[in-house]
Amino acid sequence: MLDQAAWEKRAAEVKPDSKIYIDGSFVDAASGKTFESISPRDQKVIANIAAGDTADVDRAVISATKTFESGVWSEMNPRDKKPIMLQWAELIKSHQEELALLETLDVGKPISDSMTVDTTSAARVIQWYAETIDKTYDEIAPSPRNAIAMVTREPLGVVGAVVPWNYPMIITSWKLGPAIAMGNCIIVKPAEQSSLSALLLARLATEAGLPDGVFNVVTGLGPEAGQALARHKGVAKLAFTGSGPTGRKMLQYAAESNMKQVALELGGKSAHIVLDDCVDLDVAASTIAWGIYYNSGQTCNAGSRVIVQPGVKDALIAKIIAFLDTFKVGDPLNPNTQMGPIVSKLQRDRVNSYLEIAGKDGEQVLVGGKSTSGDDLMIMPTLIDKVKPTSRLAQEEIFGPVLVVIDAKDEAEAVALANGTEYGLAAAIWTNNIARAHRIARNLRAGTVWINTFDMLDVITPFGGFKGSGSGRDKSLHALDAYSALKTTWVDLN
Ligand code: NAD
């Protein structure tokens, strides 16, 4: 890994792609407008990004539709498609430093995370879906002797993907991998805070041999480019990851346009249930701390609530506090940094608004808790005890490095509390009793449950939520179904 001085030198010299990518070429927005991409690291402008709107989305949909209908990708022999996607994954790996730097400058995540997690995960996802291309079979239904009924998967056509800023490259790859492997064309609208890695991913895809028009990127603001994409009648499916209020709008846009399919991956308020029979409190404490302070708490499945029984509570809290004594917060370009700044002033002020209510209803701030202002986007890891389950601190997604502690007298109360928010993305159980762990796992209304661990994730399993956390599932072979339509063909053998 490069040292901080080397990363800083590269950051000073970086000249990222900043235009819209349509049909294999970078183009200005039709309006000629741009917006600034500002780094949370030092508030410097990294690039002026093309501000796409309806005209640019139209252009992208026309190009993607033409490409799809030409069959150049949608009808290519799977044997020929696979090596192109594999080569793309290889290029992501060989451009790891460039991609990691863009991700860190754009969103402030530690460079060591961008290197070891974000870039490597994105490459793995593209590689994994490439490998499915010539291994995915369709079905023959148990039809009568005088007929054959085939059930085949067909690509949907043009897919729109609107993605957030917290894991730009990873979440974009979750849409790209299965959508492109299934033969669709895709238009990605990155979050305005984090356009850069998507543009480089697109350039690398073309370099790998992906035909022009298969993967397009329309940069721009949510209510403009995002809305135009979600409302476009030429888009067959909208894959959305982001906040609940925007997800609601996506459904509305689809209803008011062509009733396109909408997959929603939304927020969370994930709980750790720590029971009195949890034996390894050291592991629990450090895992719980990583699970909320990683990426400055800006993770949809962040374990932002600890629901704990009295027998282990004091020891657990003491160990989380001890963990924080050695946790390195600072400049994201320092390879030793474990937590960087919040992505933007707007998001920092959202987190501040929660810190400001902590203590007003009997809560006790044990660590951190101070809001920041001006150009200071560094909110320190915060631990708040004595939080009432009905409090906004316990109910709402803060999306910052804030962990709240809630007391539970027994297993039943712990499960009720864990399920007691509008969300249902993920949860964890800490216990030494495997039967109890499975019983609780069954009763948790969450898309992912971890037992004696947290945040184990890989492309091999689906990821998505129950309830207000959305209904879509990214990753795994199941995602291939999400980017295809089933077609039934009956053949009369008489
Ligand atoms: P957001 O909803 O503000 O923005 C997400 C995307 O939607 C961005 O590209 C944005 O430009 C676009 N957008 C915003 N307003 C729009 C509009 N009116 N029309 C069309 N597009 C619009 O969310 P965010 O702040 O970028 O991301 C944080 C949220 O994402 C959190 O709630 C987090 O939990 C959630 N998230 C969920 C998952 C998951 O897999 N479930 C993963 C990561 C993040």
Coordinates of C-alpha atoms and ligand atoms in Angstrom, one line a residue:
M1 CA 0.0 0.0 0.0
L2 CA 1.2 3.5 -0.9
D3 CA 2.0 5.8 2.1
Q4 CA 0.1 9.0 2.8
A5 CA 2.5 11.3 1.0
A6 CA 2.2 9.2 -2.2
W7 CA -1.6 9.2 -2.0
E8 CA -1.6 12.9 -1.5
K9 CA 0.6 13.4 -4.5
R10 CA -1.8 11.4 -6.6
A11 CA -4.8 13.2 -5.2
A12 CA -3.2 16.5 -6.2
E13 CA -2.7 15.3 -9.8
V14 CA -5.9 13.3 -10.3
K15 CA -8.0 14.3 -13.4
P16 CA -11.1 12.1 -13.3
D17 CA -13.6 11.6 -16.0
S18 CA -16.5 13.9 -15.3
K19 CA -18.8 13.8 -18.3
I20 CA -21.8 11.7 -19.1
Y21 CA -21.1 8.4 -20.7
I22 CA -23.4 7.4 -23.5
D23 CA -22.8 4.9 -26.3
G24 CA -19.2 4.4 -25.4
S25 CA -18.3 8.1 -25.4
F26 CA -18.0 10.9 -22.8
V27 CA -20.3 13.8 -23.7
D28 CA -21.3 17.1 -22.0
A29 CA -24.7 17.5 -20.6
A30 CA -27.1 18.8 -23.3
S31 CA -27.6 21.9 -21.2
G32 CA -23.8 22.4 -20.8
K33 CA -24.4 22.6 -17.0
T34 CA -22.1 21.1 -14.4
F35 CA -22.0 20.8 -10.7
E36 CA -19.0 20.6 -8.3
S37 CA -17.9 17.3 -6.8
I38 CA -16.4 18.4 -3.4
S39 CA -14.2 16.2 -1.3
P40 CA -15.3 15.8 2.3
R41 CA -11.6 15.4 3.1
D42 CA -10.6 19.1 2.5
Q43 CA -13.6 20.7 0.8
K44 CA -11.7 21.0 -2.4
V45 CA -13.4 20.7 -5.8
I46 CA -12.3 17.4 -7.3
A47 CA -14.1 17.8 -10.6
N48 CA -17.0 19.7 -12.3
I49 CA -19.4 17.0 -13.2
A50 CA -21.9 17.1 -16.1
A51 CA -25.3 17.9 -14.7
G52 CA -27.5 15.6 -16.8
D53 CA -31.3 16.1 -17.1
T54 CA -34.2 14.9 -19.1
A55 CA -32.5 15.5 -22.5
D56 CA -29.5 13.4 -21.5
V57 CA -31.6 10.6 -20.1
D58 CA -33.5 10.6 -23.3
R59 CA -30.3 10.3 -25.3
A60 CA -29.1 7.5 -23.0
V61 CA -32.3 5.5 -23.3
I62 CA -32.4 5.9 -27.1
S63 CA -28.8 4.6 -27.3
A64 CA -29.4 1.8 -24.8
T65 CA -32.6 0.7 -26.6
K66 CA -30.9 0.7 -30.0
T67 CA -28.1 -1.4 -28.6
F68 CA -30.4 -3.8 -26.8
E69 CA -32.6 -4.3 -29.9
S70 CA -29.5 -4.8 -32.2
G71 CA -28.8 -8.0 -30.2
V72 CA -25.1 -7.1 -30.2
W73 CA -25.1 -8.0 -26.5
S74 CA -28.5 -9.3 -25.7
E75 CA -28.2 -12.1 -28.3
M76 CA -24.4 -12.7 -28.1
N77 CA -23.4 -16.3 -27.5
P78 CA -22.9 -16.7 -23.7
R79 CA -19.5 -18.3 -24.5
D80 CA -18.4 -15.0 -26.0
K81 CA -20.0 -12.7 -23.4
K82 CA -18.3 -14.3 -20.4
P83 CA -14.7 -13.4 -21.3
I84 CA -15.7 -9.8 -21.8
M85 CA -17.1 -9.5 -18.3
L86 CA -14.1 -11.4 -16.9
Q87 CA -11.7 -9.0 -18.6
W88 CA -13.7 -6.1 -17.2
A89 CA -13.2 -7.6 -13.7
E90 CA -9.5 -7.9 -14.4
L91 CA -9.3 -4.2 -15.5
I92 CA -11.0 -3.2 -12.2
K93 CA -8.3 -5.1 -10.3
S94 CA -5.5 -3.5 -12.3
H95 CA -7.0 0.0 -11.8
Q96 CA -7.5 -0.7 -8.1
E97 CA -5.4 2.3 -6.9
E98 CA -7.1 4.7 -9.3
L99 CA -10.6 3.6 -8.4
A100 CA -9.8 3.5 -4.6
L101 CA -8.4 7.1 -4.8
L102 CA -11.5 8.4 -6.5
E103 CA -13.8 6.7 -4.0
T104 CA -11.9 8.0 -1.0
L105 CA -11.7 11.6 -2.4
D106 CA -15.4 11.6 -3.3
V107 CA -16.9 10.2 -0.1
G108 CA -14.1 10.4 2.5
K109 CA -13.8 6.7 3.3
P110 CA -10.4 5.5 4.5
I111 CA -8.1 4.6 1.6
S112 CA -7.3 1.3 3.1
D113 CA -11.0 0.4 3.0
S114 CA -11.4 1.6 -0.6
M115 CA -8.4 -0.6 -1.5
T116 CA -9.2 -3.7 0.4
V117 CA -13.0 -3.7 0.5
D118 CA -14.7 -1.4 -2.2
T119 CA -12.5 -2.1 -5.2
T120 CA -12.0 -5.8 -4.5
S121 CA -15.7 -6.4 -3.8
A122 CA -16.6 -4.6 -7.1
A123 CA -14.2 -6.7 -9.1
R124 CA -15.4 -9.9 -7.4
V125 CA -19.1 -9.1 -8.1
I126 CA -18.4 -8.5 -11.9
Q127 CA -16.3 -11.7 -12.0
W128 CA -18.8 -13.8 -10.2
Y129 CA -21.7 -12.7 -12.5
A130 CA -19.4 -13.2 -15.5
E131 CA -19.0 -16.8 -14.4
T132 CA -22.8 -17.3 -14.2
I133 CA -23.3 -16.4 -17.9
D134 CA -22.5 -19.9 -19.3
K135 CA -23.8 -21.8 -16.3
T136 CA -27.3 -20.6 -16.0
Y137 CA -29.9 -23.0 -17.4
D138 CA -33.6 -22.5 -18.1
E139 CA -36.3 -25.0 -17.4
I140 CA -38.6 -27.6 -19.1
A141 CA -41.8 -27.8 -17.1
P142 CA -43.2 -31.3 -16.2
S143 CA -45.4 -31.0 -19.3
P144 CA -47.6 -33.9 -20.7
R145 CA -46.1 -36.4 -23.3
N146 CA -47.6 -34.6 -26.2
A147 CA -46.2 -31.2 -25.4
I148 CA -43.1 -29.4 -24.2
A149 CA -43.4 -26.3 -22.0
M150 CA -40.2 -24.3 -21.7
V151 CA -39.7 -21.7 -19.1
T152 CA -36.9 -19.3 -20.3
R153 CA -35.5 -16.1 -18.9
E154 CA -35.4 -13.1 -21.2
P155 CA -33.6 -9.9 -20.5
L156 CA -35.9 -7.0 -19.6
G157 CA -34.4 -4.4 -22.0
V158 CA -33.1 -1.1 -20.6
V159 CA -32.5 -1.0 -16.8
G160 CA -32.2 2.2 -14.9
A161 CA -30.1 2.2 -11.7
V162 CA -30.2 5.0 -9.2
V163 CA -27.6 4.5 -6.5
P164 CA -26.4 6.2 -3.3
W165 CA -23.0 7.6 -2.2
N166 CA -22.1 5.4 0.8
Y167 CA -20.7 2.5 -1.2
P168 CA -20.8 3.9 -4.7
M169 CA -18.7 1.2 -6.5
I170 CA -20.0 -1.8 -4.5
I171 CA -23.7 -1.0 -4.9
T172 CA -23.3 0.0 -8.5
S173 CA -21.6 -3.4 -9.2
W174 CA -24.5 -5.2 -7.5
K175 CA -26.7 -3.7 -10.2
L176 CA -24.3 -4.0 -13.1
G177 CA -23.3 -7.6 -12.6
P178 CA -26.6 -9.4 -12.9
A179 CA -28.2 -6.8 -15.2
I180 CA -25.4 -7.0 -17.8
A181 CA -24.9 -10.8 -17.4
M182 CA -28.6 -11.3 -18.2
G183 CA -28.2 -9.4 -21.5
N184 CA -29.8 -6.0 -20.5
C185 CA -28.5 -2.6 -21.2
I186 CA -28.2 -0.3 -18.2
I187 CA -28.1 3.4 -17.4
V188 CA -26.6 4.3 -14.0
K189 CA -27.4 7.5 -12.2
P190 CA -24.8 7.8 -9.5
A191 CA -25.4 9.9 -6.4
E192 CA -24.2 13.5 -7.0
Q193 CA -21.7 13.2 -4.1
S194 CA -20.0 10.2 -5.8
S195 CA -20.1 10.2 -9.6
L196 CA -16.4 9.4 -10.3
S197 CA -15.9 5.7 -9.8
A198 CA -19.0 4.9 -11.9
L199 CA -17.5 6.8 -14.8
L200 CA -14.2 5.0 -14.6
L201 CA -16.0 1.6 -14.3
A202 CA -17.8 2.5 -17.6
R203 CA -14.6 3.4 -19.4
L204 CA -13.1 0.1 -18.2
A205 CA -16.1 -1.9 -19.4
T206 CA -15.6 -0.4 -22.9
E207 CA -11.9 -1.2 -22.8
A208 CA -12.8 -4.8 -21.9
G209 CA -14.9 -5.1 -25.0
L210 CA -18.4 -4.5 -23.7
P211 CA -20.3 -3.1 -26.7
D212 CA -21.1 0.6 -26.8
G213 CA -24.5 1.4 -25.3
V214 CA -24.6 -1.5 -22.9
F215 CA -23.4 0.4 -19.9
N216 CA -24.2 4.2 -19.7
V217 CA -23.8 6.7 -16.9
V218 CA -25.9 9.8 -16.7
T219 CA -24.5 12.0 -13.9
G220 CA -26.6 14.7 -12.3
L221 CA -28.9 15.6 -9.5
G222 CA -31.5 13.3 -8.1
P223 CA -34.6 15.4 -8.8
E224 CA -33.4 16.0 -12.3
A225 CA -31.4 13.1 -13.9
G226 CA -32.7 10.6 -11.3
Q227 CA -36.3 11.6 -11.7
A228 CA -36.0 11.7 -15.5
L229 CA -34.7 8.1 -15.5
A230 CA -37.3 6.8 -13.1
R231 CA -40.1 8.4 -15.2
H232 CA -38.8 7.3 -18.6
K233 CA -41.2 5.1 -20.5
G234 CA -38.3 3.4 -22.3
V235 CA -36.9 2.0 -19.0
A236 CA -38.2 -1.4 -18.1
K237 CA -36.9 -1.7 -14.6
L238 CA -35.6 0.7 -12.0
A239 CA -33.1 -0.6 -9.5
F240 CA -33.0 1.9 -6.6
T241 CA -30.8 2.0 -3.5
G242 CA -31.2 4.9 -1.2
S243 CA -33.4 6.5 1.4
G244 CA -37.0 5.6 2.1
P245 CA -38.5 9.0 1.1
T246 CA -36.7 8.8 -2.3
G247 CA -37.8 5.1 -2.6
R248 CA -41.4 6.2 -2.2
K249 CA -41.0 8.7 -5.0
M250 CA -39.6 6.0 -7.3
L251 CA -42.8 4.0 -6.9
Q252 CA -44.8 7.1 -7.7
Y253 CA -42.7 7.9 -10.8
A254 CA -43.1 4.3 -12.0
A255 CA -46.9 4.4 -11.4
E256 CA -47.2 7.7 -13.2
S257 CA -45.1 6.6 -16.2
N258 CA -45.0 3.0 -17.6
M259 CA -45.5 1.0 -14.4
K260 CA -41.9 -0.2 -14.8
Q261 CA -40.6 -2.8 -12.2
V262 CA -39.1 -1.1 -9.2
A263 CA -36.7 -2.8 -6.8
L264 CA -36.1 -0.9 -3.6
E265 CA -33.1 -1.3 -1.3
L266 CA -33.6 1.2 1.5
G267 CA -32.4 2.1 4.9
G268 CA -32.0 0.3 8.2
K269 CA -31.8 0.5 12.0
S270 CA -30.1 -2.9 12.6
A271 CA -30.0 -4.3 16.1
H272 CA -27.5 -6.4 17.9
I273 CA -29.2 -8.6 20.6
V274 CA -26.6 -9.4 23.2
L275 CA -27.9 -12.0 25.7
D276 CA -26.6 -12.9 29.1
D277 CA -25.1 -16.2 27.8
C278 CA -22.8 -14.4 25.3
V279 CA -19.5 -15.9 26.2
D280 CA -17.0 -13.9 24.1
L281 CA -17.7 -10.3 25.0
D282 CA -14.3 -9.2 23.5
V283 CA -15.3 -10.4 20.1
A284 CA -18.8 -9.1 20.5
A285 CA -17.6 -5.6 21.5
S286 CA -15.1 -5.2 18.8
T287 CA -17.5 -6.6 16.1
I288 CA -20.3 -4.3 17.3
A289 CA -18.0 -1.3 17.3
W290 CA -16.7 -2.1 13.7
G291 CA -20.3 -2.7 12.6
I292 CA -21.3 0.9 13.4
Y293 CA -18.2 3.0 13.1
Y294 CA -17.0 1.5 9.9
N295 CA -17.6 3.9 7.0
S296 CA -18.5 6.5 9.7
G297 CA -21.7 4.7 10.3
Q298 CA -22.9 5.5 6.7
T299 CA -23.9 1.9 6.1
C300 CA -27.5 0.8 5.4
N301 CA -27.1 -2.3 7.6
A302 CA -25.0 -0.5 10.2
G303 CA -25.6 -2.2 13.6
S304 CA -26.8 1.1 15.2
R305 CA -28.7 -0.4 18.2
V306 CA -27.4 -2.6 20.9
I307 CA -30.2 -4.4 22.8
V308 CA -28.5 -5.9 25.8
Q309 CA -29.4 -8.0 28.9
P310 CA -28.3 -6.6 32.3
G311 CA -25.9 -9.5 33.1
V312 CA -23.4 -8.5 30.3
K313 CA -24.3 -4.9 29.8
D314 CA -21.6 -3.1 31.8
A315 CA -18.8 -5.4 30.7
L316 CA -19.9 -5.0 27.0
I317 CA -20.0 -1.2 27.2
A318 CA -16.6 -1.1 28.9
K319 CA -15.1 -3.2 26.1
I320 CA -16.6 -1.0 23.4
I321 CA -15.2 2.0 25.1
A322 CA -11.8 0.3 25.3
F323 CA -12.0 -0.5 21.6
L324 CA -12.6 3.1 20.8
D325 CA -9.4 4.1 22.7
T326 CA -7.4 2.6 19.9
F327 CA -9.7 3.4 17.0
K328 CA -7.9 5.7 14.5
V329 CA -10.0 8.6 13.2
G330 CA -8.6 11.0 10.8
D331 CA -7.4 11.8 7.3
P332 CA -8.8 9.2 4.9
L333 CA -5.6 9.3 2.8
N334 CA -3.6 8.0 5.8
P335 CA -3.5 4.3 5.3
N336 CA -3.7 3.8 9.1
T337 CA -7.0 5.7 9.3
Q338 CA -10.0 3.5 10.3
M339 CA -12.7 6.2 10.1
G340 CA -12.8 9.4 8.0
P341 CA -15.2 12.3 7.8
I342 CA -18.9 12.4 7.0
V343 CA -19.6 12.6 3.3
S344 CA -21.0 16.2 3.2
K345 CA -22.1 19.2 5.3
L346 CA -25.7 18.3 4.6
Q347 CA -25.3 14.8 6.0
R348 CA -23.1 16.0 8.9
D349 CA -25.9 18.4 9.9
R350 CA -28.4 15.5 9.8
V351 CA -26.2 13.6 12.2
N352 CA -25.7 16.7 14.3
S353 CA -29.5 17.0 14.7
Y354 CA -29.5 13.7 16.4
L355 CA -26.5 14.5 18.6
E356 CA -28.4 17.6 19.8
I357 CA -31.3 15.7 21.2
A358 CA -29.1 13.1 23.0
G359 CA -29.4 13.7 26.8
K360 CA -32.8 15.5 26.6
D361 CA -34.8 12.5 27.6
G362 CA -32.5 10.8 30.2
E363 CA -30.0 9.5 27.7
Q364 CA -26.3 9.3 28.8
V365 CA -23.6 10.1 26.2
L366 CA -20.7 7.8 27.1
V367 CA -18.4 8.6 24.3
G368 CA -18.3 11.4 21.6
G369 CA -21.6 13.1 21.1
K370 CA -20.3 16.5 20.0
S371 CA -21.7 18.1 16.9
T372 CA -19.3 19.9 14.5
S373 CA -19.7 22.9 12.2
G374 CA -18.2 24.9 9.4
D375 CA -15.8 22.8 7.3
D376 CA -15.3 20.2 10.0
L377 CA -17.0 17.0 8.9
M378 CA -15.4 14.8 11.5
I379 CA -18.0 13.4 13.9
M380 CA -16.3 11.3 16.5
P381 CA -17.6 7.8 17.3
T382 CA -20.5 8.2 19.7
L383 CA -22.0 5.8 22.2
I384 CA -25.2 6.7 24.0
D385 CA -26.7 4.7 26.9
K386 CA -30.2 4.7 28.5
V387 CA -32.0 5.3 25.2
K388 CA -35.7 4.7 25.3
P389 CA -37.0 2.4 22.5
T390 CA -39.5 5.0 21.4
S391 CA -36.9 7.8 21.1
R392 CA -36.0 9.1 17.7
L393 CA -32.4 8.0 18.5
A394 CA -33.7 4.4 18.7
Q395 CA -36.2 4.6 15.8
E396 CA -34.7 6.6 13.0
E397 CA -31.7 6.0 10.7
I398 CA -29.0 8.4 11.8
F399 CA -26.5 7.3 9.1
G400 CA -23.6 8.4 11.2
P401 CA -21.1 6.9 13.8
V402 CA -23.7 6.8 16.6
L403 CA -24.5 3.6 18.6
V404 CA -27.4 3.6 21.0
V405 CA -27.8 1.1 23.9
I406 CA -31.2 -0.2 24.9
D407 CA -31.9 -2.4 27.9
A408 CA -33.9 -5.7 27.5
K409 CA -34.9 -7.9 30.5
D410 CA -35.2 -11.2 28.6
E411 CA -35.1 -12.8 25.1
A412 CA -38.7 -12.1 24.3
E413 CA -38.3 -8.4 25.0
A414 CA -35.1 -8.2 23.1
V415 CA -36.7 -9.7 20.0
A416 CA -39.7 -7.4 20.3
L417 CA -37.4 -4.4 20.6
A418 CA -35.2 -5.5 17.6
N419 CA -38.4 -5.8 15.5
G420 CA -39.8 -2.6 16.9
T421 CA -38.8 -0.1 14.2
E422 CA -40.1 0.5 10.7
Y423 CA -37.0 -1.1 9.2
G424 CA -36.0 -4.8 8.7
L425 CA -32.6 -4.9 6.9
A426 CA -30.3 -6.9 9.3
A427 CA -29.9 -8.0 12.9
A428 CA -27.4 -9.9 15.0
I429 CA -27.7 -12.3 17.9
W430 CA -24.9 -12.9 20.5
T431 CA -25.5 -16.0 22.5
N432 CA -23.8 -19.3 23.3
N433 CA -26.9 -21.3 22.9
I434 CA -27.3 -22.4 19.3
A435 CA -31.0 -23.5 19.6
R436 CA -31.8 -20.2 21.1
A437 CA -29.9 -18.4 18.4
H438 CA -31.9 -20.1 15.6
R439 CA -35.2 -19.6 17.5
I440 CA -34.5 -15.8 17.6
A441 CA -33.3 -15.7 14.0
R442 CA -36.6 -17.1 12.9
N443 CA -38.5 -14.5 14.8
L444 CA -36.5 -11.5 13.5
R445 CA -38.1 -9.6 10.7
A446 CA -34.8 -8.9 8.9
G447 CA -33.3 -9.7 5.5
T448 CA -30.0 -10.8 7.0
V449 CA -29.4 -12.3 10.4
W450 CA -25.9 -12.9 11.8
I451 CA -25.3 -15.2 14.7
N452 CA -22.2 -14.4 16.8
T453 CA -20.9 -12.2 14.0
F454 CA -21.8 -9.2 12.0
D455 CA -21.4 -7.8 8.5
M456 CA -20.3 -11.1 6.9
L457 CA -21.2 -10.3 3.3
D458 CA -20.4 -11.8 -0.1
V459 CA -21.9 -11.9 -3.5
I460 CA -23.0 -15.5 -2.9
T461 CA -26.0 -14.5 -0.7
P462 CA -28.9 -12.2 -1.3
F463 CA -29.0 -8.8 0.4
G464 CA -32.1 -6.7 1.0
G465 CA -34.7 -5.9 3.5
F466 CA -38.1 -6.6 5.1
K467 CA -40.7 -3.8 5.8
G468 CA -39.4 -0.3 5.3
S469 CA -36.0 -1.5 4.3
G470 CA -37.3 -2.3 0.9
S471 CA -38.4 -5.3 -1.1
G472 CA -35.5 -5.9 -3.6
R473 CA -32.7 -8.3 -3.3
D474 CA -29.2 -7.6 -4.6
K475 CA -26.5 -10.3 -5.2
S476 CA -26.5 -14.1 -5.5
L477 CA -28.1 -16.1 -8.3
H478 CA -31.5 -14.7 -7.2
A479 CA -30.5 -11.3 -8.6
L480 CA -30.5 -12.9 -12.1
D481 CA -34.2 -13.3 -11.8
A482 CA -34.6 -9.7 -10.8
Y483 CA -33.1 -8.6 -14.1
S484 CA -35.0 -11.0 -16.4
A485 CA -38.6 -11.9 -17.2
L486 CA -39.8 -15.5 -17.4
K487 CA -41.3 -16.6 -20.7
T488 CA -43.3 -19.7 -21.2
T489 CA -43.3 -21.4 -24.6
W490 CA -45.6 -24.4 -25.3
V491 CA -44.8 -26.7 -28.2
D492 CA -47.5 -29.2 -29.4
L493 CA -45.9 -32.5 -30.3
N494 CA -48.9 -34.0 -32.0
Ligands
NAD1 P1 -31.0 9.3 -1.4 O1 -32.3 8.6 -1.4 O2 -31.0 10.8 -1.0 O3 -30.3 9.3 -2.8 C1 -30.1 8.0 -3.4 C2 -30.1 8.3 -4.9 O4 -31.4 8.8 -5.3 C3 -29.1 9.3 -5.4 O5 -28.5 9.0 -6.6 C4 -29.9 10.6 -5.5 O6 -29.3 11.5 -6.5 C5 -31.2 10.0 -6.0 N1 -32.4 10.9 -5.8 C6 -32.6 11.7 -4.8 N2 -33.7 12.4 -4.9 C7 -34.3 11.9 -6.0 C8 -35.5 12.2 -6.7 N3 -36.4 13.0 -6.3 N4 -35.8 11.5 -7.9 C9 -34.9 10.6 -8.4 N5 -33.7 10.3 -7.8 C10 -33.4 11.0 -6.6 O7 -30.1 8.5 -0.4 P2 -28.6 8.7 0.0 O8 -28.5 9.8 1.0 O9 -27.7 8.9 -1.3 O10 -28.2 7.3 0.6 C11 -28.4 7.0 1.9 C12 -29.6 6.1 2.0 O11 -29.4 4.9 1.2 C13 -29.7 5.6 3.4 O12 -31.1 5.6 3.8 C14 -29.2 4.1 3.3 O13 -29.6 3.3 4.4 C15 -29.6 3.7 2.0 N6 -28.9 2.6 1.5 C16 -29.5 1.3 1.4 C17 -28.8 0.2 1.0 C18 -29.4 -1.2 0.8 O14 -28.8 -2.0 0.1 N7 -30.5 -1.4 1.4 C19 -27.4 0.3 0.7 C20 -26.8 1.6 0.8 C21 -27.6 2.7 1.2

